[in-house]
XYZ file of C-alpha atoms in Angstrom:
383
model
C 27.541 91.785 95.197
C 25.805 94.989 94.073
C 26.383 98.119 96.114
C 25.901 101.579 94.605
C 23.659 101.511 91.542
C 22.759 104.373 89.228
C 19.952 103.908 86.684
C 16.969 105.643 85.080
C 13.541 104.975 83.589
C 12.215 107.127 80.738
C 8.681 108.024 79.658
C 7.044 107.230 82.948
C 4.039 108.692 84.750
C 4.084 108.372 88.532
C 0.731 108.433 90.307
C -0.200 111.680 92.022
C -0.772 109.831 95.287
C 2.755 108.421 95.117
C 4.205 111.875 94.487
C 2.198 113.325 97.338
C 3.055 110.635 99.903
C 6.574 109.545 98.893
C 8.207 112.611 97.312
C 9.056 116.224 98.065
C 8.539 118.854 95.386
C 11.271 121.348 94.641
C 10.218 124.995 94.831
C 11.904 126.004 91.580
C 11.505 123.956 88.420
C 14.292 122.938 86.053
C 13.847 124.008 82.399
C 10.095 124.170 82.917
C 9.889 120.653 84.392
C 8.570 119.785 87.836
C 11.201 118.200 90.087
C 10.406 115.719 92.873
C 12.864 114.150 95.310
C 12.116 110.867 97.067
C 11.726 111.495 100.796
C 14.241 109.026 102.173
C 13.692 110.063 105.782
C 10.020 109.096 105.543
C 10.577 105.796 103.764
C 10.797 102.125 104.811
C 14.602 102.464 104.563
C 14.792 104.959 107.413
C 14.206 104.507 111.137
C 12.642 107.974 111.164
C 10.144 106.919 108.508
C 9.234 103.701 110.315
C 8.670 105.539 113.599
C 6.778 108.490 112.134
C 4.661 106.685 109.579
C 3.352 108.851 106.747
C 4.823 112.229 105.964
C 3.477 115.110 108.036
C 1.073 117.287 106.080
C 2.314 120.367 107.924
C 5.975 119.870 106.983
C 7.724 122.459 104.833
C 8.380 120.533 101.627
C 10.936 122.999 100.343
C 12.976 122.776 103.510
C 12.639 118.976 103.641
C 13.729 118.759 99.992
C 16.938 120.640 100.754
C 17.549 118.557 103.878
C 17.238 115.289 101.938
C 19.374 116.655 99.141
C 22.083 117.992 101.459
C 22.697 114.982 103.656
C 22.545 112.094 101.184
C 24.830 111.385 98.270
C 22.091 109.085 96.968
C 18.700 109.992 95.605
C 15.605 109.102 93.629
C 14.677 112.118 91.519
C 11.666 112.480 89.228
C 11.498 115.159 86.556
C 8.236 115.542 84.596
C 6.526 117.757 82.087
C 3.781 119.660 83.979
C 1.399 119.367 81.012
C 1.758 115.748 79.911
C 2.695 114.524 83.445
C 5.209 112.209 81.769
C 8.832 112.265 82.868
C 12.075 110.515 83.700
C 13.031 109.043 87.065
C 16.691 108.873 88.134
C 18.048 106.543 90.802
C 21.370 106.705 92.585
C 20.998 104.222 95.411
C 23.168 102.116 97.632
C 20.884 99.145 97.259
C 22.947 97.009 99.635
C 22.554 99.487 102.502
C 18.889 100.023 101.663
C 18.211 96.294 101.802
C 20.082 95.976 105.113
C 18.130 98.900 106.598
C 14.797 97.692 105.272
C 15.320 94.113 106.464
C 16.462 95.125 109.932
C 13.649 97.654 110.380
C 10.776 95.731 108.806
C 11.645 92.032 108.699
C 13.149 91.633 112.175
C 16.533 90.581 110.794
C 19.914 91.637 112.132
C 21.993 91.971 108.988
C 25.503 93.290 109.550
C 26.915 96.376 107.752
C 29.287 93.848 106.157
C 26.450 91.907 104.552
C 26.733 91.384 100.775
C 23.658 91.122 98.555
C 23.001 87.715 97.049
C 20.829 87.038 94.009
C 17.593 86.804 96.006
C 18.313 90.033 97.892
C 18.856 91.810 94.575
C 15.523 90.538 93.242
C 13.752 91.501 96.465
C 15.129 95.053 96.640
C 14.122 95.701 93.004
C 10.620 94.406 93.709
C 10.488 96.625 96.780
C 11.411 99.777 94.835
C 8.799 98.978 92.189
C 6.171 98.361 94.872
C 6.902 101.538 96.841
C 6.787 103.702 93.709
C 3.919 101.708 92.146
C 5.840 101.167 88.921
C 4.961 98.015 86.930
C 7.707 95.451 87.556
C 8.461 94.856 83.868
C 8.842 98.586 83.303
C 11.107 98.873 86.328
C 13.328 95.963 85.284
C 13.963 97.632 81.912
C 15.632 100.582 83.686
C 18.970 101.451 82.077
C 22.052 101.218 84.304
C 24.660 103.957 83.951
C 26.901 103.210 86.943
C 27.315 100.185 89.184
C 29.564 98.984 91.991
C 30.164 95.236 92.181
C 32.074 93.930 95.167
C 32.308 91.789 98.272
C 33.652 91.997 101.806
C 36.326 89.480 102.723
C 37.284 88.444 106.234
C 40.802 87.271 107.153
C 41.854 85.876 110.505
C 45.131 87.367 111.711
C 46.098 84.315 113.786
C 46.354 84.286 117.546
C 50.068 83.494 117.734
C 52.307 86.427 116.878
C 54.467 84.402 114.504
C 51.372 83.250 112.569
C 49.687 86.608 112.071
C 49.149 88.267 108.729
C 48.054 91.871 108.527
C 46.036 94.026 106.167
C 49.218 95.892 105.213
C 50.977 92.664 104.260
C 48.071 91.520 102.117
C 47.722 94.890 100.372
C 51.447 94.830 99.560
C 50.935 91.958 97.096
C 48.746 94.009 94.704
C 51.150 95.328 92.089
C 49.750 96.541 88.772
C 46.494 96.314 86.836
C 46.767 95.576 83.116
C 46.592 98.722 80.952
C 45.783 100.879 84.008
C 48.925 102.824 85.000
C 47.113 105.086 87.492
C 47.512 103.404 90.879
C 46.573 105.234 94.084
C 47.769 104.042 97.488
C 45.931 105.310 100.556
C 48.352 104.882 103.441
C 48.189 101.333 104.778
C 44.443 101.128 104.212
C 43.717 100.838 100.523
C 44.653 100.686 96.847
C 42.741 101.911 93.815
C 43.517 101.270 90.148
C 41.843 104.117 88.243
C 40.931 103.866 84.570
C 38.807 106.381 82.666
C 35.551 104.451 82.940
C 36.151 102.014 85.796
C 38.092 101.534 89.021
C 39.276 98.541 91.020
C 39.427 99.259 94.748
C 40.836 97.107 97.554
C 40.543 98.696 100.967
C 40.065 98.351 104.718
C 36.327 97.834 105.106
C 36.420 98.071 108.903
C 37.932 101.543 108.733
C 35.262 102.559 106.205
C 32.228 101.417 108.205
C 33.609 103.122 111.323
C 34.096 106.399 109.435
C 30.562 106.215 107.991
C 29.185 105.497 111.484
C 27.687 102.160 110.525
C 29.204 100.832 113.745
C 30.339 102.590 116.954
C 27.955 105.449 116.087
C 28.031 107.088 119.508
C 31.684 106.427 120.373
C 34.244 109.196 120.598
C 37.087 109.177 118.059
C 39.587 107.909 120.632
C 37.327 105.000 121.562
C 36.740 104.175 117.876
C 40.497 103.839 117.324
C 40.828 101.578 120.363
C 37.925 99.376 119.229
C 39.284 99.177 115.693
C 42.727 98.156 116.958
C 41.209 95.412 119.126
C 39.178 94.013 116.244
C 42.135 94.201 113.857
C 44.249 92.092 116.211
C 41.890 89.185 115.628
C 40.492 89.743 112.140
C 40.705 92.286 109.341
C 38.120 93.035 106.672
C 38.978 93.717 103.060
C 36.658 95.103 100.387
C 37.250 94.121 96.756
C 35.212 96.276 94.405
C 34.781 97.019 90.715
C 33.272 100.464 90.140
C 31.929 100.945 86.639
C 31.750 104.721 86.223
C 30.174 104.648 82.778
C 28.401 101.484 81.666
C 28.061 102.819 78.114
C 31.854 103.237 77.790
C 32.922 100.222 79.855
C 34.938 98.357 77.225
C 35.428 95.044 79.027
C 33.883 92.766 76.388
C 32.806 89.959 78.707
C 30.424 92.308 80.553
C 28.695 93.520 77.376
C 24.910 93.116 77.496
C 24.964 91.751 81.039
C 24.868 94.862 83.225
C 23.180 97.488 81.028
C 19.691 97.032 82.551
C 18.359 95.868 85.900
C 16.826 92.850 84.162
C 20.057 91.836 82.437
C 22.024 92.107 85.668
C 19.426 89.883 87.338
C 19.378 87.316 84.527
C 23.194 87.217 84.285
C 23.882 87.386 88.023
C 25.969 84.204 88.272
C 27.927 85.087 85.131
C 28.696 88.557 86.515
C 29.953 86.957 89.745
C 32.428 84.945 87.662
C 33.411 88.025 85.672
C 34.062 89.944 88.878
C 36.443 87.186 89.945
C 37.998 87.196 86.477
C 39.032 90.850 86.906
C 41.819 89.523 89.157
C 43.431 87.987 86.037
C 44.470 91.530 85.131
C 46.228 92.116 88.445
C 49.975 91.562 88.560
C 50.629 90.308 92.068
C 53.921 91.182 93.737
C 53.850 88.028 95.774
C 57.411 86.825 96.189
C 56.933 85.772 99.806
C 54.544 83.596 101.682
C 53.633 85.043 105.091
C 55.649 82.364 106.905
C 58.812 82.733 104.802
C 58.649 86.520 105.097
C 58.629 86.316 108.903
C 61.600 83.911 108.961
C 63.684 86.128 106.676
C 62.831 89.204 108.738
C 64.060 87.449 111.889
C 67.340 86.504 110.184
C 67.809 90.067 108.949
C 67.289 91.466 112.446
C 69.682 89.023 114.125
C 72.653 89.061 111.732
C 74.170 90.360 108.522
C 74.348 86.878 107.022
C 73.063 86.696 103.442
C 73.209 82.970 102.736
C 69.532 82.378 103.520
C 68.508 85.235 101.221
C 70.587 83.730 98.409
C 68.917 80.391 99.096
C 65.516 82.038 98.879
C 66.363 83.527 95.470
C 67.435 80.057 94.297
C 64.106 78.706 95.548
C 62.175 81.433 93.681
C 64.110 80.780 90.476
C 63.512 77.033 90.647
C 59.840 77.573 91.490
C 59.498 79.893 88.495
C 61.032 77.648 85.829
C 59.868 74.298 87.227
C 61.720 70.992 87.586
C 61.451 69.918 83.914
C 63.133 73.056 82.560
C 65.711 72.909 85.356
C 66.562 69.295 84.453
C 66.541 69.823 80.666
C 68.222 73.224 80.323
C 70.078 74.183 83.517
C 71.445 70.910 84.864
C 73.284 69.910 81.627
C 75.353 73.114 81.912
C 76.808 72.017 85.258
C 80.063 70.045 85.373
C 79.332 66.306 85.455
C 81.487 65.761 88.533
C 79.286 68.017 90.702
C 76.021 67.761 88.769
C 74.394 65.196 91.026
C 75.418 67.058 94.180
C 74.176 70.345 92.714
C 70.777 68.868 91.837
C 70.416 67.354 95.290
C 71.170 70.654 97.046
C 68.805 72.662 94.820
C 65.951 70.212 95.449
C 66.691 70.130 99.159
C 66.661 73.937 99.285
C 63.392 74.037 97.365
C 61.754 71.553 99.735
C 62.920 73.534 102.752
C 61.242 76.764 101.640
C 58.175 75.013 100.277
C 57.620 73.237 103.576
C 58.170 76.367 105.655
C 54.746 77.616 104.718
C 52.197 76.074 107.023
C 49.394 76.724 104.538
C 51.484 76.116 101.401
C 50.128 79.229 99.677
C 50.901 82.912 99.368
C 49.110 86.193 100.065
C 47.828 86.113 96.481
C 46.358 82.654 96.871
C 44.836 83.482 100.243
C 43.127 86.479 98.710
C 41.908 84.632 95.601
C 40.645 81.719 97.655
C 38.706 84.032 99.994
C 37.263 85.956 97.028
C 36.168 82.802 95.215
C 34.528 81.361 98.336
C 32.683 84.588 99.083
C 31.362 84.996 95.533
C 30.128 81.398 95.507
C 27.874 82.186 98.471
C 26.046 84.914 96.514
C 24.970 82.800 93.534
C 21.397 82.181 92.481
C 21.751 78.401 92.615
């Protein structure tokens, strides 16, 4: 569930041996403080580090510092007072990727780039950080979170028969508005982002993302990547649903309060946070007038003729489905002339049954998405 995580620990003294073996010192200090950057390339998270072992004594630390800083948008940075040796350590880490890399390099696993962290993975990666940096576990768990990404990867089969396929574009089309968040960004046919001041909800093509970040097809040329992506997309597409909390201190969603402000609280409230992540979908207004099967039938009719009767029938079906049979019987039917009332009711119910039964799966894009999200989140629980 957890992806990018930004947090810090105050009033901490790192051992000199840890600084010497795991960090690179910046040439120039900041406001009189000494600055150290975690050497990712010589860590258990990197293939280079595993192959090379300990950091070379002859390496140019200044140059290595800049190289680490330049190529990674994530970091572990330690700033300390040179006299007291006490300081503050800042983390901006993609803990999901780090756990995947560490497990595959050190534990002989073969976790996919699409792997989502479960509760036990989260506990293990925190313990690993604390162990590597030799920080007492209780001290580490009290680290204050400032930013966090919570999300999962969802897999949808497209169907092997052409008339049964659903596409990423069709699924994305059902996401309409997010409550009290008017700023909606659409990225071609590949993603949607609802942007608020202190949080974002993103739904996007995960396959396209992991290809662009070279997590798969690393050595393939761009043309070959497009071909491979098209082949995969014909069988299955991958959707990422993600809540990005840009400022935990100003995140005003009451249900999350006190549950994600420290590493410990996120751990102890893991299952609750999973439910709250699902609950964010309550704020989405789905534009889901069509099931995939009905949409395909109406498109065929529209291509073959100019007849509108089936479209009128569909609107009748939607209206009946919206108000329900009881309201139809109590408020609409009495308005109809008695001589044709029975015939009218019979035709409306027959029309409703026809459209309802057209859907092989009896549910819409919205329900397919929500069902997949619920099932995926259930797999990540602590119990």
